């Protein structure tokens, strides 16, 4: 069964850092791009970042560019999102999603999400 | 990234059809044939319902259909069922990024 499972969320202070992880199973991880999407409490979905299957191409929403870094370890079937200089507006459920293709494409399999709360 | 316009809510009785619109610009909806739609029930992860404007992933009922005209994409649910009550988000490709619409709540009366 194709699955992705996020971890690493929690309570963090403004200005701090967090690294989210997403463990993938049931498919050839390196053959697919991967994406992070977030959802603030009571709000809609926001596309955050994506990375190609090889890891050679990365993409970011303007709202997170310069603070977030997406990466992947294809030997460990794991996707990461490094979040620096945390702000209150980063509080959200962060979803990891498998893309339909190796390149930037829509998201066909989603995890259950990991919650990030930024508060002092 | 641009802003997309979706109606806040639509409703229909069981068996009826409802259509959700998603209006963008020539830089997103109108610029590429890469519009996807996601369904999200409360407290659950989103689910892909339509991709590439009008293609359905396996397992999605054929009463869900998508279309596009100019800068507006649409999702139609025919033969509305109780389990279709959820939030729906459009998501067009915008050139090196994707952007979500604000979401539409579908209520089954």
PDB file of C-alpha atoms in Angstrom:
ATOM      1  CA  UNK A   1       0.000   0.000   0.000  1.00  0.00           C
ATOM      2  CA  UNK A   2       1.277   3.445  -0.933  1.00  0.00           C
ATOM      3  CA  UNK A   3       1.705   5.504   2.248  1.00  0.00           C
ATOM      4  CA  UNK A   4       3.379   8.638   3.559  1.00  0.00           C
ATOM      5  CA  UNK A   5       3.687   9.410   7.259  1.00  0.00           C
ATOM      6  CA  UNK A   6       4.697  12.783   8.666  1.00  0.00           C
ATOM      7  CA  UNK A   7       6.474  13.439  11.955  1.00  0.00           C
ATOM      8  CA  UNK A   8       8.411  16.168  13.712  1.00  0.00           C
ATOM      9  CA  UNK A   9       5.664  18.639  14.502  1.00  0.00           C
ATOM     10  CA  UNK A  10       5.164  20.160  17.923  1.00  0.00           C
ATOM     11  CA  UNK A  11       5.292  23.361  19.923  1.00  0.00           C
ATOM     12  CA  UNK A  12       8.081  25.752  19.004  1.00  0.00           C
ATOM     13  CA  UNK A  13       8.971  29.303  19.942  1.00  0.00           C
ATOM     14  CA  UNK A  14       8.902  32.243  17.554  1.00  0.00           C
ATOM     15  CA  UNK A  15      12.283  32.553  15.899  1.00  0.00           C
ATOM     16  CA  UNK A  16      13.049  28.902  16.474  1.00  0.00           C
ATOM     17  CA  UNK A  17      13.473  26.005  14.056  1.00  0.00           C
ATOM     18  CA  UNK A  18      11.845  22.671  13.337  1.00  0.00           C
ATOM     19  CA  UNK A  19      12.532  19.851  10.934  1.00  0.00           C
ATOM     20  CA  UNK A  20       9.593  17.871   9.646  1.00  0.00           C
ATOM     21  CA  UNK A  21      10.044  14.384   8.213  1.00  0.00           C
ATOM     22  CA  UNK A  22       7.896  12.268   5.922  1.00  0.00           C
ATOM     23  CA  UNK A  23       8.525   8.535   5.637  1.00  0.00           C
ATOM     24  CA  UNK A  24       7.308   6.959   2.398  1.00  0.00           C
ATOM     25  CA  UNK A  25       6.515   3.327   1.658  1.00  0.00           C
ATOM     26  CA  UNK A  26       4.832   1.189  -0.975  1.00  0.00           C
ATOM     27  CA  UNK A  27       6.308   2.935  -4.040  1.00  0.00           C
ATOM     28  CA  UNK A  28       9.648   3.724  -5.693  1.00  0.00           C
ATOM     29  CA  UNK A  29      10.348   6.919  -3.770  1.00  0.00           C
ATOM     30  CA  UNK A  30      12.971   8.364  -6.111  1.00  0.00           C
ATOM     31  CA  UNK A  31      10.597   8.151  -9.087  1.00  0.00           C
ATOM     32  CA  UNK A  32       8.187  10.746  -7.748  1.00  0.00           C
ATOM     33  CA  UNK A  33       8.266  14.382  -6.783  1.00  0.00           C
ATOM     34  CA  UNK A  34       7.112  15.154  -3.259  1.00  0.00           C
ATOM     35  CA  UNK A  35       5.217  18.124  -1.869  1.00  0.00           C
ATOM     36  CA  UNK A  36       4.456  19.877   1.416  1.00  0.00           C
ATOM     37  CA  UNK A  37       1.077  21.563   1.894  1.00  0.00           C
ATOM     38  CA  UNK A  38      -0.076  23.283   5.069  1.00  0.00           C
ATOM     39  CA  UNK A  39      -3.412  24.254   6.564  1.00  0.00           C
ATOM     40  CA  UNK A  40      -3.719  26.867   9.294  1.00  0.00           C
ATOM     41  CA  UNK A  41      -6.460  26.283  11.890  1.00  0.00           C
ATOM     42  CA  UNK A  42      -9.868  26.849  10.315  1.00  0.00           C
ATOM     43  CA  UNK A  43      -8.318  27.948   7.013  1.00  0.00           C
ATOM     44  CA  UNK A  44      -7.810  26.526   3.549  1.00  0.00           C
ATOM     45  CA  UNK A  45      -4.940  24.621   2.004  1.00  0.00           C
ATOM     46  CA  UNK A  46      -1.686  26.365   1.128  1.00  0.00           C
ATOM     47  CA  UNK A  47       0.928  24.848  -1.203  1.00  0.00           C
ATOM     48  CA  UNK A  48       4.325  25.267   0.499  1.00  0.00           C
ATOM     49  CA  UNK A  49       7.113  23.492  -1.353  1.00  0.00           C
ATOM     50  CA  UNK A  50       7.964  20.642  -3.695  1.00  0.00           C
ATOM     51  CA  UNK A  51      11.017  18.691  -4.814  1.00  0.00           C
ATOM     52  CA  UNK A  52      11.648  16.545  -7.875  1.00  0.00           C
ATOM     53  CA  UNK A  53      12.263  12.832  -7.605  1.00  0.00           C
ATOM     54  CA  UNK A  54      16.013  13.202  -7.994  1.00  0.00           C
ATOM     55  CA  UNK A  55      16.125  16.136  -5.566  1.00  0.00           C
ATOM     56  CA  UNK A  56      17.722  18.293  -8.223  1.00  0.00           C
ATOM     57  CA  UNK A  57      14.842  20.756  -8.492  1.00  0.00           C
ATOM     58  CA  UNK A  58      13.129  22.508  -5.608  1.00  0.00           C
ATOM     59  CA  UNK A  59      10.187  24.889  -5.560  1.00  0.00           C
ATOM     60  CA  UNK A  60       8.811  27.227  -2.873  1.00  0.00           C
ATOM     61  CA  UNK A  61       5.809  29.438  -2.257  1.00  0.00           C
ATOM     62  CA  UNK A  62       6.753  33.102  -2.010  1.00  0.00           C
ATOM     63  CA  UNK A  63       5.477  33.147   1.581  1.00  0.00           C
ATOM     64  CA  UNK A  64       8.158  30.711   2.769  1.00  0.00           C
ATOM     65  CA  UNK A  65      11.054  31.347   0.412  1.00  0.00           C
ATOM     66  CA  UNK A  66      14.277  31.936   2.323  1.00  0.00           C
ATOM     67  CA  UNK A  67      13.023  30.370   5.573  1.00  0.00           C
ATOM     68  CA  UNK A  68      11.973  26.868   4.493  1.00  0.00           C
ATOM     69  CA  UNK A  69      14.213  24.246   2.903  1.00  0.00           C
ATOM     70  CA  UNK A  70      12.895  21.074   1.324  1.00  0.00           C
ATOM     71  CA  UNK A  71      15.153  18.067   0.862  1.00  0.00           C
ATOM     72  CA  UNK A  72      14.964  14.308   0.455  1.00  0.00           C
ATOM     73  CA  UNK A  73      17.070  11.241   1.142  1.00  0.00           C
ATOM     74  CA  UNK A  74      16.165   8.673  -1.482  1.00  0.00           C
ATOM     75  CA  UNK A  75      18.256   6.006   0.278  1.00  0.00           C
ATOM     76  CA  UNK A  76      15.995   6.375   3.330  1.00  0.00           C
ATOM     77  CA  UNK A  77      12.715   7.005   1.440  1.00  0.00           C
ATOM     78  CA  UNK A  78      12.306  10.171   3.487  1.00  0.00           C
ATOM     79  CA  UNK A  79      11.299  13.744   2.716  1.00  0.00           C
ATOM     80  CA  UNK A  80      12.206  16.683   4.948  1.00  0.00           C
ATOM     81  CA  UNK A  81      11.127  20.254   5.531  1.00  0.00           C
ATOM     82  CA  UNK A  82      13.456  22.487   7.528  1.00  0.00           C
ATOM     83  CA  UNK A  83      11.617  25.487   8.940  1.00  0.00           C
ATOM     84  CA  UNK A  84      13.683  28.378  10.313  1.00  0.00           C
ATOM     85  CA  UNK A  85      12.798  31.728  11.867  1.00  0.00           C
ATOM     86  CA  UNK A  86       9.401  30.388  12.904  1.00  0.00           C
ATOM     87  CA  UNK A  87       6.496  32.850  12.965  1.00  0.00           C
ATOM     88  CA  UNK A  88       3.049  32.612  14.518  1.00  0.00           C
ATOM     89  CA  UNK A  89       1.582  32.401  11.006  1.00  0.00           C
ATOM     90  CA  UNK A  90       3.479  29.143  10.419  1.00  0.00           C
ATOM     91  CA  UNK A  91       1.099  27.469  12.879  1.00  0.00           C
ATOM     92  CA  UNK A  92      -0.663  24.813  10.810  1.00  0.00           C
ATOM     93  CA  UNK A  93      -1.085  21.160  10.005  1.00  0.00           C
ATOM     94  CA  UNK A  94       1.670  20.239   7.555  1.00  0.00           C
ATOM     95  CA  UNK A  95       0.816  17.550   5.019  1.00  0.00           C
ATOM     96  CA  UNK A  96       3.301  15.546   3.016  1.00  0.00           C
ATOM     97  CA  UNK A  97       2.048  14.342  -0.356  1.00  0.00           C
ATOM     98  CA  UNK A  98       3.354  12.157  -3.137  1.00  0.00           C
ATOM     99  CA  UNK A  99       3.153  13.709  -6.602  1.00  0.00           C
ATOM    100  CA  UNK A 100       1.751  11.986  -9.642  1.00  0.00           C
ATOM    101  CA  UNK A 101       5.017  12.221 -11.605  1.00  0.00           C
ATOM    102  CA  UNK A 102       8.797  12.578 -11.134  1.00  0.00           C
ATOM    103  CA  UNK A 103       8.502  16.266 -11.961  1.00  0.00           C
ATOM    104  CA  UNK A 104       6.344  18.951 -10.337  1.00  0.00           C
ATOM    105  CA  UNK A 105       2.792  17.643 -10.603  1.00  0.00           C
ATOM    106  CA  UNK A 106      -0.405  17.325  -8.611  1.00  0.00           C
ATOM    107  CA  UNK A 107      -0.551  15.362  -5.363  1.00  0.00           C
ATOM    108  CA  UNK A 108      -2.212  11.937  -5.380  1.00  0.00           C
ATOM    109  CA  UNK A 109      -1.373  10.411  -1.992  1.00  0.00           C
ATOM    110  CA  UNK A 110      -1.475  12.391   1.233  1.00  0.00           C
ATOM    111  CA  UNK A 111      -0.381  11.735   4.788  1.00  0.00           C
ATOM    112  CA  UNK A 112      -2.473  12.508   7.846  1.00  0.00           C
ATOM    113  CA  UNK A 113      -0.405  15.576   8.703  1.00  0.00           C
ATOM    114  CA  UNK A 114       1.770  16.783  11.562  1.00  0.00           C
ATOM    115  CA  UNK A 115       0.821  19.827  13.627  1.00  0.00           C
ATOM    116  CA  UNK A 116       3.181  22.751  14.138  1.00  0.00           C
ATOM    117  CA  UNK A 117       2.300  25.319  16.781  1.00  0.00           C
ATOM    118  CA  UNK A 118       4.405  28.446  17.098  1.00  0.00           C
ATOM    119  CA  UNK A 119       3.890  30.192  20.395  1.00  0.00           C
ATOM    120  CA  UNK A 120       5.890  31.598  23.280  1.00  0.00           C
TER     121      UNK A 120
ATOM    122  CA  UNK B   1       1.388  33.349  -6.512  1.00  0.00           C
ATOM    123  CA  UNK B   2      -2.054  34.543  -7.586  1.00  0.00           C
ATOM    124  CA  UNK B   3      -5.354  34.428  -5.771  1.00  0.00           C
ATOM    125  CA  UNK B   4      -8.122  32.136  -6.992  1.00  0.00           C
ATOM    126  CA  UNK B   5     -11.832  32.675  -6.504  1.00  0.00           C
ATOM    127  CA  UNK B   6     -14.177  29.895  -5.439  1.00  0.00           C
ATOM    128  CA  UNK B   7     -17.707  30.298  -4.038  1.00  0.00           C
ATOM    129  CA  UNK B   8     -17.714  29.931  -0.277  1.00  0.00           C
ATOM    130  CA  UNK B   9     -20.519  27.386  -0.349  1.00  0.00           C
ATOM    131  CA  UNK B  10     -22.878  25.490  -2.630  1.00  0.00           C
ATOM    132  CA  UNK B  11     -25.685  23.140  -1.725  1.00  0.00           C
ATOM    133  CA  UNK B  12     -27.993  20.616  -3.310  1.00  0.00           C
ATOM    134  CA  UNK B  13     -30.405  17.822  -2.505  1.00  0.00           C
ATOM    135  CA  UNK B  14     -29.459  14.170  -2.895  1.00  0.00           C
ATOM    136  CA  UNK B  15     -29.504  13.212  -6.561  1.00  0.00           C
ATOM    137  CA  UNK B  16     -29.073  16.761  -7.818  1.00  0.00           C
ATOM    138  CA  UNK B  17     -26.005  18.209  -9.516  1.00  0.00           C
ATOM    139  CA  UNK B  18     -23.809  20.986  -8.195  1.00  0.00           C
ATOM    140  CA  UNK B  19     -20.996  22.855  -9.911  1.00  0.00           C
ATOM    141  CA  UNK B  20     -18.094  24.626  -8.216  1.00  0.00           C
ATOM    142  CA  UNK B  21     -16.217  27.291 -10.127  1.00  0.00           C
ATOM    143  CA  UNK B  22     -12.599  28.317  -9.747  1.00  0.00           C
ATOM    144  CA  UNK B  23     -11.618  31.587 -11.396  1.00  0.00           C
ATOM    145  CA  UNK B  24      -8.001  32.505 -11.837  1.00  0.00           C
ATOM    146  CA  UNK B  25      -5.875  34.194 -14.458  1.00  0.00           C
ATOM    147  CA  UNK B  26      -3.943  33.414 -17.612  1.00  0.00           C
ATOM    148  CA  UNK B  27      -0.942  32.720 -15.340  1.00  0.00           C
ATOM    149  CA  UNK B  28      -2.578  29.748 -13.670  1.00  0.00           C
ATOM    150  CA  UNK B  29      -5.975  28.295 -14.654  1.00  0.00           C
ATOM    151  CA  UNK B  30      -5.925  29.716 -18.155  1.00  0.00           C
ATOM    152  CA  UNK B  31      -2.257  29.097 -18.829  1.00  0.00           C
ATOM    153  CA  UNK B  32      -1.994  25.332 -18.409  1.00  0.00           C
ATOM    154  CA  UNK B  33      -4.182  22.234 -18.652  1.00  0.00           C
ATOM    155  CA  UNK B  34      -3.076  21.249 -15.149  1.00  0.00           C
ATOM    156  CA  UNK B  35      -5.973  21.893 -12.795  1.00  0.00           C
ATOM    157  CA  UNK B  36      -6.650  19.472  -9.964  1.00  0.00           C
ATOM    158  CA  UNK B  37      -9.462  19.280  -7.418  1.00  0.00           C
ATOM    159  CA  UNK B  38      -9.283  17.979  -3.855  1.00  0.00           C
ATOM    160  CA  UNK B  39     -11.985  16.857  -1.455  1.00  0.00           C
ATOM    161  CA  UNK B  40     -11.479  17.259   2.281  1.00  0.00           C
ATOM    162  CA  UNK B  41     -13.756  15.984   5.021  1.00  0.00           C
ATOM    163  CA  UNK B  42     -13.458  17.612   8.471  1.00  0.00           C
ATOM    164  CA  UNK B  43     -10.339  16.492  10.302  1.00  0.00           C
ATOM    165  CA  UNK B  44      -9.151  14.390   7.378  1.00  0.00           C
ATOM    166  CA  UNK B  45      -6.408  14.671   4.776  1.00  0.00           C
ATOM    167  CA  UNK B  46      -7.315  15.956   1.311  1.00  0.00           C
ATOM    168  CA  UNK B  47      -8.114  13.460  -1.442  1.00  0.00           C
ATOM    169  CA  UNK B  48      -7.370  13.956  -5.140  1.00  0.00           C
ATOM    170  CA  UNK B  49     -10.610  13.863  -7.143  1.00  0.00           C
ATOM    171  CA  UNK B  50      -9.675  15.342 -10.529  1.00  0.00           C
ATOM    172  CA  UNK B  51      -6.334  16.107 -12.199  1.00  0.00           C
ATOM    173  CA  UNK B  52      -5.256  17.568 -15.543  1.00  0.00           C
ATOM    174  CA  UNK B  53      -8.616  19.419 -15.725  1.00  0.00           C
ATOM    175  CA  UNK B  54     -10.827  16.380 -16.331  1.00  0.00           C
ATOM    176  CA  UNK B  55      -9.045  13.144 -15.454  1.00  0.00           C
ATOM    177  CA  UNK B  56     -10.192  10.963 -12.585  1.00  0.00           C
ATOM    178  CA  UNK B  57      -7.818   8.850 -10.483  1.00  0.00           C
ATOM    179  CA  UNK B  58      -8.854   5.244 -10.053  1.00  0.00           C
ATOM    180  CA  UNK B  59     -11.402   4.842  -7.291  1.00  0.00           C
ATOM    181  CA  UNK B  60     -13.071   8.225  -7.804  1.00  0.00           C
ATOM    182  CA  UNK B  61     -16.739   7.858  -8.809  1.00  0.00           C
ATOM    183  CA  UNK B  62     -17.570   8.968 -12.354  1.00  0.00           C
ATOM    184  CA  UNK B  63     -20.166  11.392 -11.022  1.00  0.00           C
ATOM    185  CA  UNK B  64     -17.242  13.735 -10.386  1.00  0.00           C
ATOM    186  CA  UNK B  65     -16.160  15.587 -13.511  1.00  0.00           C
ATOM    187  CA  UNK B  66     -13.988  18.574 -14.344  1.00  0.00           C
ATOM    188  CA  UNK B  67     -13.810  21.116 -17.117  1.00  0.00           C
ATOM    189  CA  UNK B  68     -12.180  24.416 -18.008  1.00  0.00           C
ATOM    190  CA  UNK B  69     -13.020  27.433 -20.105  1.00  0.00           C
ATOM    191  CA  UNK B  70     -10.590  30.305 -20.319  1.00  0.00           C
ATOM    192  CA  UNK B  71      -9.512  31.320 -16.825  1.00  0.00           C
ATOM    193  CA  UNK B  72     -12.280  29.392 -15.064  1.00  0.00           C
ATOM    194  CA  UNK B  73     -12.213  25.729 -14.091  1.00  0.00           C
ATOM    195  CA  UNK B  74     -15.227  23.840 -12.799  1.00  0.00           C
ATOM    196  CA  UNK B  75     -15.946  20.721 -10.785  1.00  0.00           C
ATOM    197  CA  UNK B  76     -19.364  19.122 -11.213  1.00  0.00           C
ATOM    198  CA  UNK B  77     -20.809  16.534  -8.866  1.00  0.00           C
ATOM    199  CA  UNK B  78     -23.732  14.715 -10.470  1.00  0.00           C
ATOM    200  CA  UNK B  79     -26.149  12.593  -8.470  1.00  0.00           C
ATOM    201  CA  UNK B  80     -25.137  14.219  -5.193  1.00  0.00           C
ATOM    202  CA  UNK B  81     -24.771  11.815  -2.267  1.00  0.00           C
ATOM    203  CA  UNK B  82     -24.555  12.414   1.475  1.00  0.00           C
ATOM    204  CA  UNK B  83     -20.876  11.439   1.570  1.00  0.00           C
ATOM    205  CA  UNK B  84     -20.074  14.201  -0.901  1.00  0.00           C
ATOM    206  CA  UNK B  85     -20.601  16.794   1.819  1.00  0.00           C
ATOM    207  CA  UNK B  86     -17.092  18.203   2.287  1.00  0.00           C
ATOM    208  CA  UNK B  87     -14.788  21.067   1.369  1.00  0.00           C
ATOM    209  CA  UNK B  88     -13.461  21.174  -2.183  1.00  0.00           C
ATOM    210  CA  UNK B  89     -10.338  22.977  -3.342  1.00  0.00           C
ATOM    211  CA  UNK B  90      -9.184  23.723  -6.853  1.00  0.00           C
ATOM    212  CA  UNK B  91      -5.453  23.713  -7.473  1.00  0.00           C
ATOM    213  CA  UNK B  92      -4.044  24.885 -10.774  1.00  0.00           C
ATOM    214  CA  UNK B  93      -0.422  24.821 -11.821  1.00  0.00           C
ATOM    215  CA  UNK B  94       1.018  28.339 -11.871  1.00  0.00           C
ATOM    216  CA  UNK B  95       4.434  27.837 -13.443  1.00  0.00           C
ATOM    217  CA  UNK B  96       6.953  26.337 -10.953  1.00  0.00           C
ATOM    218  CA  UNK B  97       4.313  26.272  -8.220  1.00  0.00           C
ATOM    219  CA  UNK B  98       0.772  25.214  -7.436  1.00  0.00           C
ATOM    220  CA  UNK B  99      -1.842  27.460  -5.859  1.00  0.00           C
ATOM    221  CA  UNK B 100      -4.985  26.475  -3.996  1.00  0.00           C
ATOM    222  CA  UNK B 101      -8.318  28.185  -4.212  1.00  0.00           C
ATOM    223  CA  UNK B 102      -9.975  29.307  -0.999  1.00  0.00           C
ATOM    224  CA  UNK B 103     -12.215  26.257  -0.859  1.00  0.00           C
ATOM    225  CA  UNK B 104     -15.930  25.614  -1.296  1.00  0.00           C
ATOM    226  CA  UNK B 105     -18.122  23.902   1.269  1.00  0.00           C
ATOM    227  CA  UNK B 106     -20.607  21.539  -0.362  1.00  0.00           C
ATOM    228  CA  UNK B 107     -23.702  20.894   1.725  1.00  0.00           C
ATOM    229  CA  UNK B 108     -26.119  18.066   0.962  1.00  0.00           C
ATOM    230  CA  UNK B 109     -29.561  19.214   2.025  1.00  0.00           C
TER     231      UNK B 109
END
